[in-house]
Short mmCIF file of C-alpha atoms in Angstrom, two decimals:
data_model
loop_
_atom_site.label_atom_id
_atom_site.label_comp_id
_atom_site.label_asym_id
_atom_site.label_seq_id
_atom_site.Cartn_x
_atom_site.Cartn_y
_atom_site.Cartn_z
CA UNK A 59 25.55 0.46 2.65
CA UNK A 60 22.60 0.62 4.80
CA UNK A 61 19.74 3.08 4.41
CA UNK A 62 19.62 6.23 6.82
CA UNK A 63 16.33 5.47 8.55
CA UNK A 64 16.54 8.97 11.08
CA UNK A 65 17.27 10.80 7.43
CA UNK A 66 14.09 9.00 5.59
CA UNK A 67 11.56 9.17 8.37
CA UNK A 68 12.56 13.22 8.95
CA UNK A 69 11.94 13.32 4.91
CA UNK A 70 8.79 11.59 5.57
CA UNK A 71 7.81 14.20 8.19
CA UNK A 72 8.50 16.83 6.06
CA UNK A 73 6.76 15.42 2.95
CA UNK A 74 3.68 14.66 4.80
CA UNK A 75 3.41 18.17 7.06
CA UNK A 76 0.01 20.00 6.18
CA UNK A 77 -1.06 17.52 4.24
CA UNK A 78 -1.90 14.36 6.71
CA UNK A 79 -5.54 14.66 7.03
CA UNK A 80 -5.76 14.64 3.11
CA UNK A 81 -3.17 11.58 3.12
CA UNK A 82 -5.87 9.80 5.95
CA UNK A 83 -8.95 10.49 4.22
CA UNK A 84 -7.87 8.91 0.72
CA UNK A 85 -5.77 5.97 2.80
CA UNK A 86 -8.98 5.72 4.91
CA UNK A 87 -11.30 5.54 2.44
CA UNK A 88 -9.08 2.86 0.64
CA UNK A 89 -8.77 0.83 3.53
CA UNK A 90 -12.79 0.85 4.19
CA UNK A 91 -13.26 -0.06 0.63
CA UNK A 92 -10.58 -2.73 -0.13
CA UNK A 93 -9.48 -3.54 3.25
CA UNK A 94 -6.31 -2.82 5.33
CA UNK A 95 -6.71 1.20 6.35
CA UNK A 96 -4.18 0.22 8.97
CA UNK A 97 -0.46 -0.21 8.02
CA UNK A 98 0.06 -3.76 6.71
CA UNK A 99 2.99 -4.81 8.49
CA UNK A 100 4.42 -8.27 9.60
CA UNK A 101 4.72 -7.15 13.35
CA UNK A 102 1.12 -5.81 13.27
CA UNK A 103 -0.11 -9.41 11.17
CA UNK A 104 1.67 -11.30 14.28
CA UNK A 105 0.06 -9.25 17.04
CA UNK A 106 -3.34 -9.98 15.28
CA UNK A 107 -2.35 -13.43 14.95
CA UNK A 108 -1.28 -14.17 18.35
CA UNK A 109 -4.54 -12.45 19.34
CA UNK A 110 -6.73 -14.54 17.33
CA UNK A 111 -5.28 -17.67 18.94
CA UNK A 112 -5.51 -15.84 22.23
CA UNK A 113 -9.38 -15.39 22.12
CA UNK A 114 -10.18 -18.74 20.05
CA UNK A 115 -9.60 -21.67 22.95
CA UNK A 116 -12.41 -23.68 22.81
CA UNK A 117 -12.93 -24.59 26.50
CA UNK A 118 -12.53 -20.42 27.15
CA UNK A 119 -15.19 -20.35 24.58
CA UNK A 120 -17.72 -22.84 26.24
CA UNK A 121 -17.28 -21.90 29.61
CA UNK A 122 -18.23 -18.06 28.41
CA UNK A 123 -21.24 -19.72 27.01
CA UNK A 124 -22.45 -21.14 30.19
CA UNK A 125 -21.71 -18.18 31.82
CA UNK A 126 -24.02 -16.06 29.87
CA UNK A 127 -26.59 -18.55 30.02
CA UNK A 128 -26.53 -18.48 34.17
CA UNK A 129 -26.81 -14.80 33.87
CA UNK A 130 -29.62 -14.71 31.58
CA UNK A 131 -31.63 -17.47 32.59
CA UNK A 132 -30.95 -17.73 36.40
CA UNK A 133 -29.94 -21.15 35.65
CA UNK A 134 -26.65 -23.48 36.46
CA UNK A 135 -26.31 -25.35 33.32
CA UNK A 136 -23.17 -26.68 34.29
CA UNK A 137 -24.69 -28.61 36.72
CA UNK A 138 -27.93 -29.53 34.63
CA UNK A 139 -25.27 -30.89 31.89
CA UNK A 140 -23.35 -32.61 34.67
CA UNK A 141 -20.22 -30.93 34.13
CA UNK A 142 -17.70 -30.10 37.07
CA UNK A 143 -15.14 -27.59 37.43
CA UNK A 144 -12.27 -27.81 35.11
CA UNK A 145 -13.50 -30.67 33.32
CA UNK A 146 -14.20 -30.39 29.81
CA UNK A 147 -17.61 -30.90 28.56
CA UNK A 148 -19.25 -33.76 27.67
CA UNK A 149 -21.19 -33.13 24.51
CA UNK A 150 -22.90 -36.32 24.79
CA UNK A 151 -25.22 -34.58 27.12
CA UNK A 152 -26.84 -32.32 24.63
CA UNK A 153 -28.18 -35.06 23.00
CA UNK A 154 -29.47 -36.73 26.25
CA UNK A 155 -30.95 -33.77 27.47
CA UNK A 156 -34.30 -34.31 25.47
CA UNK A 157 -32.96 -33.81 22.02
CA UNK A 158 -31.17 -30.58 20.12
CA UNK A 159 -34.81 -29.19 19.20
CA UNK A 160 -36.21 -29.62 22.53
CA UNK A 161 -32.96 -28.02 24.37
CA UNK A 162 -33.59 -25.03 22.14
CA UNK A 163 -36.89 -24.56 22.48
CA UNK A 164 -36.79 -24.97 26.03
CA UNK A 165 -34.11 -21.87 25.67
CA UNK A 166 -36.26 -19.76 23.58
CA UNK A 167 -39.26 -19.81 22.47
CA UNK A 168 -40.04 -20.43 18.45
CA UNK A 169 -40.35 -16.87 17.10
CA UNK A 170 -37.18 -15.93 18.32
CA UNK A 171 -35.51 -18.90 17.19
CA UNK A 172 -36.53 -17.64 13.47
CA UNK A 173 -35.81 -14.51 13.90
CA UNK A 174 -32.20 -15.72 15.12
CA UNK A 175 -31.83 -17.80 12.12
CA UNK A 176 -33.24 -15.11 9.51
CA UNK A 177 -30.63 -12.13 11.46
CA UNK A 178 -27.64 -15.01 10.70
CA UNK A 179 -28.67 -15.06 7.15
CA UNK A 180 -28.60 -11.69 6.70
CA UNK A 181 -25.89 -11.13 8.56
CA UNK A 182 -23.89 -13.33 6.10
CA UNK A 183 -25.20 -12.15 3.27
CA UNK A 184 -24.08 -8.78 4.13
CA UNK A 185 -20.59 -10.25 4.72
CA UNK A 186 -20.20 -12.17 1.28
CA UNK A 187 -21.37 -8.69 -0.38
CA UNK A 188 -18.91 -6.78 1.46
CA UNK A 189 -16.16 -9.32 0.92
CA UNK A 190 -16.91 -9.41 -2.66
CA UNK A 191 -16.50 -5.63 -2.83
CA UNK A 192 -13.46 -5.91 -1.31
CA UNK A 193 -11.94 -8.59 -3.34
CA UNK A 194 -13.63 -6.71 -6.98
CA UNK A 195 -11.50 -3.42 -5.26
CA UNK A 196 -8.42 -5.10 -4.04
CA UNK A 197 -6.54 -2.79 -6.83
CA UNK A 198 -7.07 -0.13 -5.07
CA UNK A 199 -4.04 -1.00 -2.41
CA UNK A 200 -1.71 -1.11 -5.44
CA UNK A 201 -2.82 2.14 -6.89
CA UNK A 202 -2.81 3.82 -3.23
CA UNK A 203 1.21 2.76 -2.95
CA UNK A 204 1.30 4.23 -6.42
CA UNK A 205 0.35 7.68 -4.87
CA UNK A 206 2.30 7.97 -2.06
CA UNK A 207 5.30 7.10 -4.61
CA UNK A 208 3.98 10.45 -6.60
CA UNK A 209 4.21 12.55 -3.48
CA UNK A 210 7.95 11.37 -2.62
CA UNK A 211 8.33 12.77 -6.62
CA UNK A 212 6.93 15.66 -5.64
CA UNK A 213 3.85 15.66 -7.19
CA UNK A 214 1.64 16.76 -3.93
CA UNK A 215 -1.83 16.34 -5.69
CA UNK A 216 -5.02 18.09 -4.67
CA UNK A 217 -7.60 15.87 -2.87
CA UNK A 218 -9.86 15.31 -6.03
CA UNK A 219 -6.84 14.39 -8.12
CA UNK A 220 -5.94 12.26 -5.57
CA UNK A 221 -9.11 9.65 -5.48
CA UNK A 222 -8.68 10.14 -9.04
CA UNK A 223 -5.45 8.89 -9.76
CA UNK A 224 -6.33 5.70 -7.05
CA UNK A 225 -9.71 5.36 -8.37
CA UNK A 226 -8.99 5.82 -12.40
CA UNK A 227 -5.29 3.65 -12.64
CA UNK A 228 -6.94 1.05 -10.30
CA UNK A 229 -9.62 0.10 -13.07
CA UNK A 230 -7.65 0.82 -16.00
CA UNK A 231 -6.57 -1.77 -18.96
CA UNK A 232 -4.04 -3.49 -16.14
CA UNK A 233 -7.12 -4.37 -13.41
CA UNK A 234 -6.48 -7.88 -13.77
CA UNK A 235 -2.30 -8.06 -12.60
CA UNK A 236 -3.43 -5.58 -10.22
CA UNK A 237 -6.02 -8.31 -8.72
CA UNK A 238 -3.87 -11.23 -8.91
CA UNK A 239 -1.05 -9.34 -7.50
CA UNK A 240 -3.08 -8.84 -3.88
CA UNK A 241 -4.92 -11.75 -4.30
CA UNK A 242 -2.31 -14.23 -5.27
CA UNK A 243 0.12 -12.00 -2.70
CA UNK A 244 -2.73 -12.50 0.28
CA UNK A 245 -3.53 -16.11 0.07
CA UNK A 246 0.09 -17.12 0.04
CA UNK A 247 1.32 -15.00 3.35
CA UNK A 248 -2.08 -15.95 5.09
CA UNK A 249 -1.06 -19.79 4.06
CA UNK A 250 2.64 -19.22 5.53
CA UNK A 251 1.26 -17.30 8.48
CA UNK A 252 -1.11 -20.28 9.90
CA UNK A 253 1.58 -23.06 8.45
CA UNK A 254 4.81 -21.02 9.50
CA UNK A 255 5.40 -18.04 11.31
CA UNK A 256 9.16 -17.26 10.51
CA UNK A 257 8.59 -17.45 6.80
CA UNK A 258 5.09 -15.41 6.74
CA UNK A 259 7.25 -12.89 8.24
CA UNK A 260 9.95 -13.45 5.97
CA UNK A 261 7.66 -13.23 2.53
CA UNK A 262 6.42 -10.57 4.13
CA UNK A 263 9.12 -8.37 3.67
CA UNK A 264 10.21 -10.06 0.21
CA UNK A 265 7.26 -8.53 -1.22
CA UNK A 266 6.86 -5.74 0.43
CA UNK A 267 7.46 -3.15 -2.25
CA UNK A 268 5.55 -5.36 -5.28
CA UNK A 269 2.75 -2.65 -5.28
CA UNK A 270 5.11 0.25 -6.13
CA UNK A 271 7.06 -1.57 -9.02
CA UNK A 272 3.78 -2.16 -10.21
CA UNK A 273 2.91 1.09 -10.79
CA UNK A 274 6.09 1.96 -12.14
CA UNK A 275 5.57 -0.19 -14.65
CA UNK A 276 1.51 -1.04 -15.14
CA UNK A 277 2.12 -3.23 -18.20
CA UNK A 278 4.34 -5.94 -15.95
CA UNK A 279 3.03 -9.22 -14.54
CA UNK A 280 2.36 -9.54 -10.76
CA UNK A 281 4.82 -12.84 -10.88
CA UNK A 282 7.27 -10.59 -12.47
CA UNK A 283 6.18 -7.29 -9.69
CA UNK A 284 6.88 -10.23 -6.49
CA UNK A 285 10.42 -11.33 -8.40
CA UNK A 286 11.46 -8.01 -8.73
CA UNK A 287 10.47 -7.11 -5.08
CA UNK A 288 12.78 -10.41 -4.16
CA UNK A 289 15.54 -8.74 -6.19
CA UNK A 290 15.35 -5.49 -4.38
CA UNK A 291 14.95 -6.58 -0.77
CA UNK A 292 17.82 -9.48 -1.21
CA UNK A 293 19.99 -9.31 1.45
CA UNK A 294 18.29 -6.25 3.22
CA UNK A 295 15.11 -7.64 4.77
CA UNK A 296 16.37 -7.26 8.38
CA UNK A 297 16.12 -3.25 7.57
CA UNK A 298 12.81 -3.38 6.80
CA UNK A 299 12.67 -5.69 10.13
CA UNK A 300 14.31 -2.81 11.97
CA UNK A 301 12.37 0.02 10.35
CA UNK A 302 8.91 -1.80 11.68
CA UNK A 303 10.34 -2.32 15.42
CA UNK A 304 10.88 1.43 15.25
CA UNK A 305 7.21 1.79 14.34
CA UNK A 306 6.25 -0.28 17.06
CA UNK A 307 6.10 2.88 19.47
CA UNK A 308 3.29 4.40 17.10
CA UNK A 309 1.39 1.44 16.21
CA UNK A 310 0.65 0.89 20.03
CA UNK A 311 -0.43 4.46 20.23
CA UNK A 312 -2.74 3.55 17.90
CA UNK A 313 -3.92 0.93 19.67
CA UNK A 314 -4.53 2.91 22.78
CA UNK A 315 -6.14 5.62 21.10
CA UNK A 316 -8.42 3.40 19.50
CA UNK A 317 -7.48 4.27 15.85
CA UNK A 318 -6.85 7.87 16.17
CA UNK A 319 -3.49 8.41 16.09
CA UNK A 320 -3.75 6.45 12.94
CA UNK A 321 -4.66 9.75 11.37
CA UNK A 322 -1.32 10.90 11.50
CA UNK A 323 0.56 7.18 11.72
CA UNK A 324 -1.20 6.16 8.27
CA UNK A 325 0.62 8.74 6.41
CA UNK A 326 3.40 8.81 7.78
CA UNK A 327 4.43 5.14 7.73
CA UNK A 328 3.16 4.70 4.04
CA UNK A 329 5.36 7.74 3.32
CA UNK A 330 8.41 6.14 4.83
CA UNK A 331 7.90 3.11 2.96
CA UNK A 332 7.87 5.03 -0.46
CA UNK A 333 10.62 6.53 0.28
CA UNK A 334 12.62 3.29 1.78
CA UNK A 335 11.35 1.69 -1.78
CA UNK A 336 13.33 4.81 -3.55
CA UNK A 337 16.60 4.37 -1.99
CA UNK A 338 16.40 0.39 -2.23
CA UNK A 339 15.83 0.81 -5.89
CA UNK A 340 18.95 3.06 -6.20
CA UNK A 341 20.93 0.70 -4.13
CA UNK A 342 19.85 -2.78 -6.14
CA UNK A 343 20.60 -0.84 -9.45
CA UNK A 344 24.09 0.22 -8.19
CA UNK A 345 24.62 -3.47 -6.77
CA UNK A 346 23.30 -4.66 -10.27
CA UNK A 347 20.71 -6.70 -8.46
CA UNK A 348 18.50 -5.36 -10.66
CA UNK A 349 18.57 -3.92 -14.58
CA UNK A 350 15.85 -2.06 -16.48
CA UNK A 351 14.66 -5.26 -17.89
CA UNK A 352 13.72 -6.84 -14.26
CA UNK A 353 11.03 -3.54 -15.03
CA UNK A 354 9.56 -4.63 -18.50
CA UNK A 355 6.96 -6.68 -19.00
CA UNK A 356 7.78 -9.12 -21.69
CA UNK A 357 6.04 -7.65 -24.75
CA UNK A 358 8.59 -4.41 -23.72
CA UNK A 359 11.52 -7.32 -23.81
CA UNK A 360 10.72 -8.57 -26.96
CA UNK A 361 10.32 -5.32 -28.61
CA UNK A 362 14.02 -4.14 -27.41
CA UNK A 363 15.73 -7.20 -27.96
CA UNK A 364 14.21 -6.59 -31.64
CA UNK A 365 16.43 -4.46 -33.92
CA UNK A 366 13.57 -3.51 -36.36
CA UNK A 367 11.53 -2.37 -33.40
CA UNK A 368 14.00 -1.00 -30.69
CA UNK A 369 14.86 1.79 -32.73
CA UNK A 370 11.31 3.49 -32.04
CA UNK A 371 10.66 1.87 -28.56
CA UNK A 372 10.75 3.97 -25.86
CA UNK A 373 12.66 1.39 -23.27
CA UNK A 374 11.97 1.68 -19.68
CA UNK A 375 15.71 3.13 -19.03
CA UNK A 376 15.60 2.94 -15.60
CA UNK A 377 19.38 3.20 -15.58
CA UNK A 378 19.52 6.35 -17.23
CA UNK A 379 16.83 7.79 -14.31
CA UNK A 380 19.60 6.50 -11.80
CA UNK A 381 23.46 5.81 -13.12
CA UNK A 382 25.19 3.43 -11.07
CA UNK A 383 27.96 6.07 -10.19
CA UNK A 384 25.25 7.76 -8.09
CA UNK A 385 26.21 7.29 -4.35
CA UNK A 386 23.59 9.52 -2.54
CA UNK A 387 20.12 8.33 -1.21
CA UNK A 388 16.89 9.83 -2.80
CA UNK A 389 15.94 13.13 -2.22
CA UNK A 390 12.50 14.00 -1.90
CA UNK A 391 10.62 16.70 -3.80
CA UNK A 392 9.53 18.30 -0.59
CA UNK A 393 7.45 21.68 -1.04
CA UNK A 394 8.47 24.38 0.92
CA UNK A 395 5.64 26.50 2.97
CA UNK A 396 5.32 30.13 0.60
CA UNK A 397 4.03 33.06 2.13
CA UNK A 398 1.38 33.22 -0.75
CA UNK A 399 -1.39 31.36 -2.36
CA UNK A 400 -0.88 29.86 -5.36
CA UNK A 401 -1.94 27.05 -7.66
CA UNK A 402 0.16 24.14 -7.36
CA UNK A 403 1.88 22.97 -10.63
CA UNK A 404 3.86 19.59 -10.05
CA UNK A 405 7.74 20.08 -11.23
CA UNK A 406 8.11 18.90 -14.94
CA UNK A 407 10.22 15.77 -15.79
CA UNK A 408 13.88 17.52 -17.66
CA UNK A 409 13.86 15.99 -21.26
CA UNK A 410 16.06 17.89 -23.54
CA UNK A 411 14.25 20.05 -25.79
CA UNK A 412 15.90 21.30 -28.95
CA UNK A 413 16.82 24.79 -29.40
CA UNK A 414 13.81 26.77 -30.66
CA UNK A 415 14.13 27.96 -34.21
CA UNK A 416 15.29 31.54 -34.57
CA UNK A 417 12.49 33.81 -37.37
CA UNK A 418 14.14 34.69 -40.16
CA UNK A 419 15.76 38.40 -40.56
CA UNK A 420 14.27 39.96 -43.58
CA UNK A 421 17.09 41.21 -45.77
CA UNK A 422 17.70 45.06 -45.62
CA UNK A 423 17.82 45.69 -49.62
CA UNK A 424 21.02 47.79 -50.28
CA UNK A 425 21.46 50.93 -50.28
CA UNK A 426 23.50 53.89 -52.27
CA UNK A 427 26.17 55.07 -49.69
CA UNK A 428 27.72 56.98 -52.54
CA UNK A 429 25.02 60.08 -52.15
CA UNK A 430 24.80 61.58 -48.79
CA UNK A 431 22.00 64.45 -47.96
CA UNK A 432 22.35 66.97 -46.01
CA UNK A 433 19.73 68.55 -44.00
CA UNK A 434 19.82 71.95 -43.05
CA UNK A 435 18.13 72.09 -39.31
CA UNK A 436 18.22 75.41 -39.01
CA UNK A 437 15.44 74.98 -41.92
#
């Protein structure tokens, strides 16, 4: 049984209406502080890819080189360096042509050749501080899935609460699975990428929904988030395929707007994904792909397999959350527009409560029916 994708992406809409440019701000600010503020998907890692390669010929390179030179200095240096039209350069000539020190001096003069030098220094040292922000806040991508998967439970938090809950659960106790979770995740597509393109796309979408069984479960491994994630998508990848090419419309609009349609694309495609992470969970836990111990971490297995512990473990039941005889796709907490202001309180979790205990009557002390009064009212 495939998923619905018109039903999810109109539950997306709906989930995400009047609150997008909250959604944006906490996604953007993310994605300027970890990396990725645009939608991470394979077709958008391709298009970058191909674009790369596009840009990164060498000849295209040096020939844009000389180019810039003739304009700035008046000069042909393709003739100085002896080099002919479509022929490829002869680097043998740089050397010839008085020495590397003396061809550089004789294109600028010595101050600007250290200020040149000292602007490249800085310039990457700014770029190892930057990527080592990024790398120390990688967690940050995890714990941003982790929202979105609140709002598709209906808890539609207030801005502050928002950059909280990213902020606070990405530096908790769990930082370090979180790291080596995007890390380990990162290095290993950008290796399949530049190796092989058809299974960079492929991982891609085996481990697409490792951040959100993460936070379902902080106290798991990251090998155990990305086995899970295999377990779940088995079998269904080319949806996930089909749900991107169906993006493809918006991410271009981005692209022509120079970013700014990502203000509403951002949210909405994250909010899709929660939600296609939902209903793939249902679906692997009906197909028993998947049981509630494919969502412990293995102190959690230990402690249920052991019958002196189990009875006062509190087992991640995710079975009892969704029974197998459940054949409907999840539905959204979506909050309804109300003609009045008032706070918002998230809906509570149902956990049967016991019965509240009744107070005590106090006991009438008998009395003598034998004797009756009467009472003149005329009196």
């Amino acid at each position: 049984m495939n998923i619905n994708r018109q039903l999810v992406k109109e539950q997306a809409k709906d989930l995400i209406r009047n609150n997008v440019l909250k959604l944006f701000l906490i996604t953007f600010v993310v994605g300027i502080i970890a990396g990725a503020s645009n939608p991470e998907t394979p077709i958008t890692n391709l298009i970058q890819h191909f674009g790369n390669d596009s840009t990164s010929l060498f000849g295209d390179r040096v020939e844009d080189y000389f180019d810039s030179f003739d304009d700035e200095f008046g000069k042909d240096f393709e003739n100085d360096f002896g080099i002919e039209e479509d022929e490829e350069p002869d680097w043998g000539h740089f050397n010839d042509f008085g020495g590397k020190i003396t061809l550089a001096k004789s294109f600028f003069p010595d101050d600007d050749i250290v200020f040149l030098i000292t602007a490249m220094a800085i310039l990457g040292l700014i770029a190892i501080i930057i990527g080592l922000i990024r790398l120390v806040c990688a967690p940050l991508r995890v714990t941003l899935s982790g929202m979105y998967r609140e709002l598709v439970h209906g808890n539609n938090m207030e801005l502050d609460k928002e950059f909280s809950y990213v902020f606070k659960n990405a530096f908790d106790k769990n930082y370090w699975q979180k790291l080596l979770l995007t890390l380990v995740k990162s290095i290993l597509l950008s290796l399949l990428y530049l190796l092989l393109i058809i299974p960079g796309v492929v991982f891609s979408y085996k481990w697409r929904f490792t951040h959100f069984i993460m936070m379902e479960n902080p106290e798991i491994s990251f090998s155990d988030a990305m086995r899970t994630s295999d377990k779940i998508t088995k079998g269904h990848k080319w949806e996930l395929f089909v749900l991107d090419l169906s993006f493809l419309g918006w991410f271009l609009l981005v692209a022509v707007t120079f970013g700014i349609a990502g203000i509403y694309v951002g949210p909405y495609y994250n909010t899709t994904i929660a939600l296609y992470y939902e209903n793939f969970r249902i679906r692997a836990f009906q197909e028993n792909a998947v049981t509630q111990y494919d969502y412990m971490s293995i102190a959690q297995k230990a402690a249920a397999y052991n019958p002196y512990g189990a009875q006062n473990y509190n087992a991640y039941n995710a079975n009892a959350a969704y029974p197998q005889t459940a054949q409907t796709y999840f539905q959204p907490v979506i909050q309804q527009p109300q003609a009045y202001t008032e706070p918002y309180t998230p809906p509570q979790p149902q956990y049967y409560e016991p019965p509240a205990p009744q107070p005590q009557q106090t006991e009438i002390p008998p009395q003598n029916f034998g004797e009756t009064q009467n009472f003149d009212e005329t009196e």
